Coordinates of C-alpha atoms and ligand atoms in Angstrom, one line a residue:
X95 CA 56.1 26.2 135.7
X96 CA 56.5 22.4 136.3
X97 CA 55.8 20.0 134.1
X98 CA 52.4 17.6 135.2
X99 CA 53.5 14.3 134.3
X100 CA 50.3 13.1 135.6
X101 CA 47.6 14.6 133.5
X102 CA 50.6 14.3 130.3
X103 CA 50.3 10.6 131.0
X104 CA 46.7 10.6 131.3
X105 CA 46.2 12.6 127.9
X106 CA 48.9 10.6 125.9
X107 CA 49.6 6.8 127.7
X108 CA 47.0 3.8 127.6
X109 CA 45.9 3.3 130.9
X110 CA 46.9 -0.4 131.2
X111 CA 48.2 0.3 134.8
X112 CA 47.2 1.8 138.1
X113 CA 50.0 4.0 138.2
X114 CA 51.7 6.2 141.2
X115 CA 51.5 9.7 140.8
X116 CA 55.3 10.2 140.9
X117 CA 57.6 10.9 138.1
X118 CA 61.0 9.7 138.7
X119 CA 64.0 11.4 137.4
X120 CA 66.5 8.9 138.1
X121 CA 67.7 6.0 139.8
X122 CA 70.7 5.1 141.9
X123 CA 71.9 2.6 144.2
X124 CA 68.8 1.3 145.9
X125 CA 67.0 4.3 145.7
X126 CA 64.4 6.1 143.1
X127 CA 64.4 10.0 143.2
X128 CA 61.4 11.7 142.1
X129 CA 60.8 14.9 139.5
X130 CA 59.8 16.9 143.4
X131 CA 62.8 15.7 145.0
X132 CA 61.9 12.7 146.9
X133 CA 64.0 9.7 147.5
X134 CA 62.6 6.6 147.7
X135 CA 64.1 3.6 149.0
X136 CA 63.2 0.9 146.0
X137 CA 61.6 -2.7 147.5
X138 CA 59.9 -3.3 144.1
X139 CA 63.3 -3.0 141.8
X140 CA 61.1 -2.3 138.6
X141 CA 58.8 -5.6 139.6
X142 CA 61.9 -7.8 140.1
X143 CA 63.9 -6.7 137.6
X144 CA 66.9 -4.6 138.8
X145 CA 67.9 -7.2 141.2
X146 CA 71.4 -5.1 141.3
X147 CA 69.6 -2.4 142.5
X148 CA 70.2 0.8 140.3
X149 CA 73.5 1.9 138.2
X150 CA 75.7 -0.4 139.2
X151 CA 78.8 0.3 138.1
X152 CA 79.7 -3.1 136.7
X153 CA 76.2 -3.1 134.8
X154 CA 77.4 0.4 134.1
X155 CA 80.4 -0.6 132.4
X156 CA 78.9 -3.4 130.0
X157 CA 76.5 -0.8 129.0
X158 CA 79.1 1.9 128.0
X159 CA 81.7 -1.1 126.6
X160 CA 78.9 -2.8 124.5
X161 CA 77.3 0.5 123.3
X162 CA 80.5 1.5 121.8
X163 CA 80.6 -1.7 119.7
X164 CA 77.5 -2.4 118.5
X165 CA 73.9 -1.8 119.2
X166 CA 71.7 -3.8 116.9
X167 CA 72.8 -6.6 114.4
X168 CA 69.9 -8.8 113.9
X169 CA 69.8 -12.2 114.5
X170 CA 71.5 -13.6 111.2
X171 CA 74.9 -12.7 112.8
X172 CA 76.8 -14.6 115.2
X173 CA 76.3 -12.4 118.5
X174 CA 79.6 -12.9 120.8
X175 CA 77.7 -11.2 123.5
X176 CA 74.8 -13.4 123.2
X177 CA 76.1 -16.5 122.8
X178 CA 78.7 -16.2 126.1
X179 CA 75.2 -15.7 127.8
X180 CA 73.9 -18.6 126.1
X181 CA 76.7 -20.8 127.4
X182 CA 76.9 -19.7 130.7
X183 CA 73.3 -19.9 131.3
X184 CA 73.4 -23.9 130.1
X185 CA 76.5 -24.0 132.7
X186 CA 74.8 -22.9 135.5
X187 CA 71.8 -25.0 134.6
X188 CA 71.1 -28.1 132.9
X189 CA 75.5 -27.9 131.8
X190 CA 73.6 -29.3 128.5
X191 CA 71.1 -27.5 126.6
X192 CA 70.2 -24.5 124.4
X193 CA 68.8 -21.3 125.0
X194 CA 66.6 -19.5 123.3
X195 CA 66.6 -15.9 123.3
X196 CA 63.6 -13.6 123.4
X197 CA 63.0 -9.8 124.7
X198 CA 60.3 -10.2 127.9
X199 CA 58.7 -12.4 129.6
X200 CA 56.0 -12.9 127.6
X201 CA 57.7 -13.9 124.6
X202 CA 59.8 -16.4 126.8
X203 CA 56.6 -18.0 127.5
X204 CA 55.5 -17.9 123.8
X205 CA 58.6 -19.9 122.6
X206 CA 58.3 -22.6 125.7
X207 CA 54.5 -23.1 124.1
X208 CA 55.7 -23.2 120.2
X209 CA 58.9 -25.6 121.8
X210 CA 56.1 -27.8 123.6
X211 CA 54.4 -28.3 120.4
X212 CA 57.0 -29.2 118.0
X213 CA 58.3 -31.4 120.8
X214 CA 55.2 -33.5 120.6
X215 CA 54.7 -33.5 117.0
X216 CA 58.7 -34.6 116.9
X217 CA 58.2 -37.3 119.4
X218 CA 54.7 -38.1 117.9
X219 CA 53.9 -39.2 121.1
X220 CA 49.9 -38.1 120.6
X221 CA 50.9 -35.6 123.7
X222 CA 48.9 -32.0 123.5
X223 CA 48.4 -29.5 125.6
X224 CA 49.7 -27.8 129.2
X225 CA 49.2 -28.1 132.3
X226 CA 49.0 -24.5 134.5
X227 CA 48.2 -23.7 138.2
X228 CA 45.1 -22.2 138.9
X229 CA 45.6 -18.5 139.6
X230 CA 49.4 -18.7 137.5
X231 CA 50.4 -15.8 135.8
X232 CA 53.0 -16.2 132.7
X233 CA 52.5 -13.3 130.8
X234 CA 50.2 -11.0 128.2
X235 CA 50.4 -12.0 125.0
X236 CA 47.6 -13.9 123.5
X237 CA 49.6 -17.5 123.6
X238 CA 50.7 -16.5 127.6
X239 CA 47.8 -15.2 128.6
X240 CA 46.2 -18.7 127.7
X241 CA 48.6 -20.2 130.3
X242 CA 47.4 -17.2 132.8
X243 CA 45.2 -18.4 135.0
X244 CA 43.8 -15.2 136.7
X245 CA 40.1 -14.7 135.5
X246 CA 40.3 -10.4 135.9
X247 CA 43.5 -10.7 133.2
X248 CA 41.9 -12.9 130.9
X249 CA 38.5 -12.6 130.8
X250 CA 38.3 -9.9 127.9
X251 CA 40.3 -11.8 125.4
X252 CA 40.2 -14.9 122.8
X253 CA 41.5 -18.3 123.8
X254 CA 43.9 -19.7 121.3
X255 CA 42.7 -23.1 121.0
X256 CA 45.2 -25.3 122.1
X257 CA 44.2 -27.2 124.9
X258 CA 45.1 -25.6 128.9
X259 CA 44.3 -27.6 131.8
X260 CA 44.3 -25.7 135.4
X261 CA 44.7 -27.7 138.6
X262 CA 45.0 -26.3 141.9
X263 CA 48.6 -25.8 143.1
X264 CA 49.7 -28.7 145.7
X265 CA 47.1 -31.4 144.5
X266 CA 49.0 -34.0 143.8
X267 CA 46.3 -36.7 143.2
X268 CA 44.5 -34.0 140.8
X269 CA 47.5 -33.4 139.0
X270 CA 48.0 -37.0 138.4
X271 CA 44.1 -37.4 137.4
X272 CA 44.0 -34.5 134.9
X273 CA 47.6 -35.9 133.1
X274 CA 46.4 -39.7 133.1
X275 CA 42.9 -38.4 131.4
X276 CA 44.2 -35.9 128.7
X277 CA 47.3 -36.5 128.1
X278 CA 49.1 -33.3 128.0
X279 CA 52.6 -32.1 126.6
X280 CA 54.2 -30.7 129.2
X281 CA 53.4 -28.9 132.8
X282 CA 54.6 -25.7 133.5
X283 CA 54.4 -24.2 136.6
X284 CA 56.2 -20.5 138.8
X285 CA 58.3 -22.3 141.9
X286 CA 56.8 -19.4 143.9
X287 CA 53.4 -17.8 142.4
X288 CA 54.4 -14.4 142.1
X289 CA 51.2 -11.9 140.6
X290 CA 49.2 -14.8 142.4
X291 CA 50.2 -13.4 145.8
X292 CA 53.9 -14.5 146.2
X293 CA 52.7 -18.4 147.3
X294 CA 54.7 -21.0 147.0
X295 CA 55.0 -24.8 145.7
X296 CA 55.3 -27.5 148.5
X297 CA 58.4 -29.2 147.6
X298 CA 56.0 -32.6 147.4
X299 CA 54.4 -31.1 145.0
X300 CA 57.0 -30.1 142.6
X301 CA 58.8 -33.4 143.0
X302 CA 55.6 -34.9 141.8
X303 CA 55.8 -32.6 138.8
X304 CA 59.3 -34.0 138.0
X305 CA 58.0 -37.6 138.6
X306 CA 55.1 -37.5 136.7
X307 CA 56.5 -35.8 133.9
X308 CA 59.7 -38.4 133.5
X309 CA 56.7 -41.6 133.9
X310 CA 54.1 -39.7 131.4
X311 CA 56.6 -38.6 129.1
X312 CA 56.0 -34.8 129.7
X313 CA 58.0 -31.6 129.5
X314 CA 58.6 -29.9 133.1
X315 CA 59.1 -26.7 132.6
X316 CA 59.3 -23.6 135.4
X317 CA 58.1 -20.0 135.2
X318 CA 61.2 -18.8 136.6
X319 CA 60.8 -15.1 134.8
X320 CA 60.3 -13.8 138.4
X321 CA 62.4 -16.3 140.9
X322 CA 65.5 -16.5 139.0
X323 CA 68.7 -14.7 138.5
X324 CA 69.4 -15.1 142.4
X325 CA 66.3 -13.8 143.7
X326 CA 65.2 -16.3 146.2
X327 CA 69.1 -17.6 146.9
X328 CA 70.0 -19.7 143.8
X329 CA 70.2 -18.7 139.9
X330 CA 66.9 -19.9 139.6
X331 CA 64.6 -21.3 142.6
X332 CA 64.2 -24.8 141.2
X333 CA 68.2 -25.6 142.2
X334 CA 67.4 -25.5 145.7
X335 CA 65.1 -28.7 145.4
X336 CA 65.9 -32.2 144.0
X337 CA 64.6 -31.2 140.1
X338 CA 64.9 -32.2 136.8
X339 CA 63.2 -29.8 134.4
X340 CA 63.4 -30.0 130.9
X341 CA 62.8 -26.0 130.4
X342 CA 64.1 -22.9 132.2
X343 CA 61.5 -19.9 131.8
X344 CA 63.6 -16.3 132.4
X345 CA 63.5 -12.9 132.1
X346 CA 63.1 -10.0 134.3
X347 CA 66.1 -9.8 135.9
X348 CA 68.7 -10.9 133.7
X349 CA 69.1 -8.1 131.5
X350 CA 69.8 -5.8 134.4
X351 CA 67.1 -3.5 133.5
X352 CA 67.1 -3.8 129.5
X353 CA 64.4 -6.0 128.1
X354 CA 65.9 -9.6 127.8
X355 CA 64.3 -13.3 128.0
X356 CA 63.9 -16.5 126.6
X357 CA 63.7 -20.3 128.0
X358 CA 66.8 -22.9 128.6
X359 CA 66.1 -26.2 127.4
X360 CA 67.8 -29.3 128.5
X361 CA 68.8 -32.3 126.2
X362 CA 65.3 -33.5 125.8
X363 CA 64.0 -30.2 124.1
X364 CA 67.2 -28.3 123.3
X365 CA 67.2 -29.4 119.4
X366 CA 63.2 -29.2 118.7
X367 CA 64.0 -25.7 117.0
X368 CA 64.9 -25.5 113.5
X369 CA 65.5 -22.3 111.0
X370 CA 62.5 -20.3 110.7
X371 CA 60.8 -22.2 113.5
X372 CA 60.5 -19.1 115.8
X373 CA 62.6 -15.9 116.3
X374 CA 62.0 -11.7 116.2
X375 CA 64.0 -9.0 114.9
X376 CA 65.2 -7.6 118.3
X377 CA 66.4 -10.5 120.0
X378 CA 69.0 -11.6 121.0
X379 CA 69.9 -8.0 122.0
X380 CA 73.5 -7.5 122.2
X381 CA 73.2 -4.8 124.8
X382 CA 70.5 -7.0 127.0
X383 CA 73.3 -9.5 126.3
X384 CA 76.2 -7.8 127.4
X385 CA 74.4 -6.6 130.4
X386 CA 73.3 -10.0 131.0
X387 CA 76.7 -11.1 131.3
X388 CA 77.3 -8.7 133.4
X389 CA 74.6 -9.5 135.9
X390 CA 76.3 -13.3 135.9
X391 CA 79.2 -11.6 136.8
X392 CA 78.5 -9.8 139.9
X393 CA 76.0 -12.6 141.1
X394 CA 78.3 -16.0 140.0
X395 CA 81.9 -14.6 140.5
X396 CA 81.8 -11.5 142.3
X397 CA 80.0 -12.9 145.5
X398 CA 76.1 -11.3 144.6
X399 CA 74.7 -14.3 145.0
X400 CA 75.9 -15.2 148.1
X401 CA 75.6 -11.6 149.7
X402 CA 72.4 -11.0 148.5
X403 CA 71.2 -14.6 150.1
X404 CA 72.4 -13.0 153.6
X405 CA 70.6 -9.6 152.9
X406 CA 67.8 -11.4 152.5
X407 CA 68.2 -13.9 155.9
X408 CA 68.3 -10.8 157.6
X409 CA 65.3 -9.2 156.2
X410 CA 63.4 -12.3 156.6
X411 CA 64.6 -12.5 160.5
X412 CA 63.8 -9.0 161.1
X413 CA 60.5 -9.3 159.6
X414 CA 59.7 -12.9 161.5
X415 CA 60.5 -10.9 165.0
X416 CA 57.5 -8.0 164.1
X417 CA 55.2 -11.2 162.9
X418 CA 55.8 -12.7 166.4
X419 CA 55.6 -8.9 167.8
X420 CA 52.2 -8.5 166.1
X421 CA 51.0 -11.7 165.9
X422 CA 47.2 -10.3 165.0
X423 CA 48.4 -7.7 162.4
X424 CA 51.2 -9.7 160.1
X425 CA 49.3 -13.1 159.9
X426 CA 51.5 -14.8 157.4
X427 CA 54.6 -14.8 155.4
X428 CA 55.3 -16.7 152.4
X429 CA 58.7 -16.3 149.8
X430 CA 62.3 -17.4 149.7
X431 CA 65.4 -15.0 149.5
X432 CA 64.1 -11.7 147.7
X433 CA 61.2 -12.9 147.1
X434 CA 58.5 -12.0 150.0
X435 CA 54.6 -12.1 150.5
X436 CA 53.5 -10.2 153.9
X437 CA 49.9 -11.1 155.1
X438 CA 48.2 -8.8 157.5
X439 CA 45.0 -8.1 158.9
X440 CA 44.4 -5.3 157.3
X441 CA 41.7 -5.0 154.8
X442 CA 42.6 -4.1 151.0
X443 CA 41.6 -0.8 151.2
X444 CA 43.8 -0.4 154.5
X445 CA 46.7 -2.3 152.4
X446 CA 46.6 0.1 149.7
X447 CA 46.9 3.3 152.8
X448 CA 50.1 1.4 153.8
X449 CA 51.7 1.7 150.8
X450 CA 50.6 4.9 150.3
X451 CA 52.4 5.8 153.9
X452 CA 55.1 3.7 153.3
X453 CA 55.8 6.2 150.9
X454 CA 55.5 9.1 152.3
X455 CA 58.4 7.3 154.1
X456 CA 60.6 6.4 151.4
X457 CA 59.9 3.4 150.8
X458 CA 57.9 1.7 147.6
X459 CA 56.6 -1.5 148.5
X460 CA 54.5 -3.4 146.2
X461 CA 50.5 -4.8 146.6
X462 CA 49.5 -7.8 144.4
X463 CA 46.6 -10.4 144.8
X464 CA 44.9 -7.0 146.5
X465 CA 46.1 -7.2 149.8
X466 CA 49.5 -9.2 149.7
X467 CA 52.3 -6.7 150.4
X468 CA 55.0 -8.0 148.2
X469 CA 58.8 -7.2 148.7
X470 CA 61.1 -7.6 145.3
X471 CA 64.0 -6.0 147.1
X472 CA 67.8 -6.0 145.3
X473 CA 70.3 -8.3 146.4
X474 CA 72.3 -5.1 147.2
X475 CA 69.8 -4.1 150.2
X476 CA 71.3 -3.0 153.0
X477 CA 71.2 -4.2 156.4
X478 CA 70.5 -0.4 157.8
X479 CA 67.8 -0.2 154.7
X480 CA 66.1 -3.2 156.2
X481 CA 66.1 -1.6 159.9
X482 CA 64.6 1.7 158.1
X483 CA 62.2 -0.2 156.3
X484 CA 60.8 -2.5 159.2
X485 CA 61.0 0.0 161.6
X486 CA 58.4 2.6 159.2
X487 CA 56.4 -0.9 158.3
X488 CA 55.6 -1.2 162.2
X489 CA 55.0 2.1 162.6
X490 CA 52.7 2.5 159.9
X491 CA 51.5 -0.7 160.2
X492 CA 50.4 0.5 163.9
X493 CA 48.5 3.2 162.9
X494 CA 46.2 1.7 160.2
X495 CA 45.7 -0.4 162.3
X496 CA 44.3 1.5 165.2
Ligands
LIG171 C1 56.4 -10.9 134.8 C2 56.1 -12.4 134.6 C3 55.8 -12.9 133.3 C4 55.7 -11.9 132.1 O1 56.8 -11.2 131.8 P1 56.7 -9.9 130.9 O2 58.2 -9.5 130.7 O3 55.9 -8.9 131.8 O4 56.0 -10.2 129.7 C5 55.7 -14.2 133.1 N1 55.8 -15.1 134.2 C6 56.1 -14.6 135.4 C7 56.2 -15.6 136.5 C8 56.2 -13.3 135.7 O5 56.4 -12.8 136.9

């Protein structure tokens, strides 16, 4: 008899998620393969996080080298693994700075608000409080979801009462209104809204960020949890604009598929941390680290980077020619690199029978903001991937549609 995942999970897991009905047995290149024998090509990568795709052999390698030496040491140890991480993460970024390291996302965003706090009580500059984007999403945890501006996460839970302003992405004059009135410590915003429908920042609008932050004497910092570690064509997505944050939000991808994250902060903010200001017994892991370090080195010296930005140009070019095909069915695109939001025409009930189709194909593509179709392919995808993809997106796409 075969086992039923699905009613096990049903009896024995929280229901926190929506989830497939398919039980996955393992996972190789870009592809999941089910418990029934099903292959699926993988367009979601774990929700942006094995931006290597699946078992690669360098991540492989780390894994097996760094398991042998050491698992677990806690944190009152230096951590070789850790601490190279550390330092090339300041390299590639700020080239001064400290990091911070955390497990998820979440708690990458609960250290950026316990660094935002100390900073203002160090600079006693009578500065309190954040600024979010209406819609943002930063994370779960009672301190994150504060900062998570999406009323049908929130709305069950209590507010910590530190004080959260939310202004409409790419209002620049509101932006300046609501900093000049309260006085907030810092602003953090995603590059690229990801849960909010994969939407992005108009570069006006983030260079008003920077600018107001350096005139008001505010923290910048980005959600990059999502956009970075090469997703949209740089490390992170700020680099490809004229910015000067003060602190680097990451996790997702970095720890090539083992639970990793933590912020970068740059000279202004990297010394507001003192012993026993903040910390938790798992992190830094060493194997998250190691792997970390691995992902760097297939992405900064191995070419990733660079090949994964051209995997992406051509999935973007193929998908711009079936938006000018079907001008009335894909109505809009937004994204950069890996990163990709497909609006159609369809209604949210007919989005949700795409994906379904889609994988019946072979393909898992993701919905988010109920009717965005959201593409967090790997950097490894493959140009014939991308023609098997679009040409079952048309297809199916045609269909629904009729
Ligand atoms: C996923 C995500 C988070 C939260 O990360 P977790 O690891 O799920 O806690 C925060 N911010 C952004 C932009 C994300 O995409």
């Amino acid at each position: 008899m075969t086992t039923n995942w699905q009613e096990l999970d049903q009896t024995y897991i929280m229901p926190t998620v929506q989830r497939l009905p398919i039980a996955i047995e393992k996972a190789e290149n870009n592809y999941l393969y089910d418990t029934a024998g099903n292959r699926y090509l993988d367009l979601f990568t774990g929700l942006a996080v094995n931006i290597l795709g699946h078992a690669h052999p360098r991540l492989m390698k780390a894994l097996e080298e760094q398991g042998h030496r050491f698992l677990h040491i806690s944190n009152i140890f230096l951590n070789p693994p850790a601490i190279r991480l550390a330092l090339r993460l300041v390299k590639h970024t700020f080239g001064k700075g400290k990091v911070y390291f955390g497990g998820s996302g979440a708690e990458a965003t609960e250290a950026a608000i316990k660094l935002i706090h100390k900073w203002a009580r160090r600079e006693q500059n009578g500065k309190e409080g954040i600024v979010v984007l209406k819609n943002s999403f930063h994370g779960r945890t009672l301190g994150a979801l504060r900062l998570t501006r999406q009323p049908g996460v929130y709305q069950d839970y209590p507010q910590p009462a530190f004080p959260v302003y939310e202004v409409e992405m790419n209002n620049i004059a509101e932006l300046r209104e609501v900093c000049r009135q309260n006085r907030p410590a810092a602003i953090l915003v995603e590059p690229i809204l990801g849960a909010g429908g994969v939407v992005s920042l108009s570069e006006s609008f983030l260079r008003a960020i920077d600018d107001l932050c350096a005139e008001e004497e505010m923290l910048f910092c980005v959600d990059e949890i999502q956009t970075g570690m090469g997703r949209t064509g740089t490390l992170f997505a700020y680099q490809q604009f004229d910015l000067t944050p003060d602190v680097i939000l990451f996790a997702k991808g970095i720890g090539g598929g083992l639970p990793l994250g933590g912020i970068i902060a740059g000279e202004r903010a990297a010394d507001v941390f003192k012993p026993g200001d903040h910390g938790t017994t798992f992190a830094p892991s060493p194997l998250s680290a190691a792997m970390g370090n691995a992902v760097l080195d297939v992405l900064l010296e191995e070419g990733g980077l660079e090949q994964g930005k051209q995997r992406a140009d051509y999935l973007w070019r193929r998908l711009e020619a079936l938006k000018e095909k079907y001008p009335h069915l894909i109505t809009g695109m937004d994204g950069r690199g890996m990163m990709i939001g497909i609006r159609t025409s369809l209604s949210a009930e007919n989005v949700i029978r795409l994906q379904k189709e889609l994988l019946t194909d072979g393909i898992l593509v993701n919905v988010t903001a109920k009717t965005v179709i959201r593409l967090l392919p790997p950097l490894t995808l493959k140009r014939e991937e991308t023609d098997f993809f679009i040409q079952a997106l048309e297809k199916r796409m045609l269909q629904i549609a009729d």
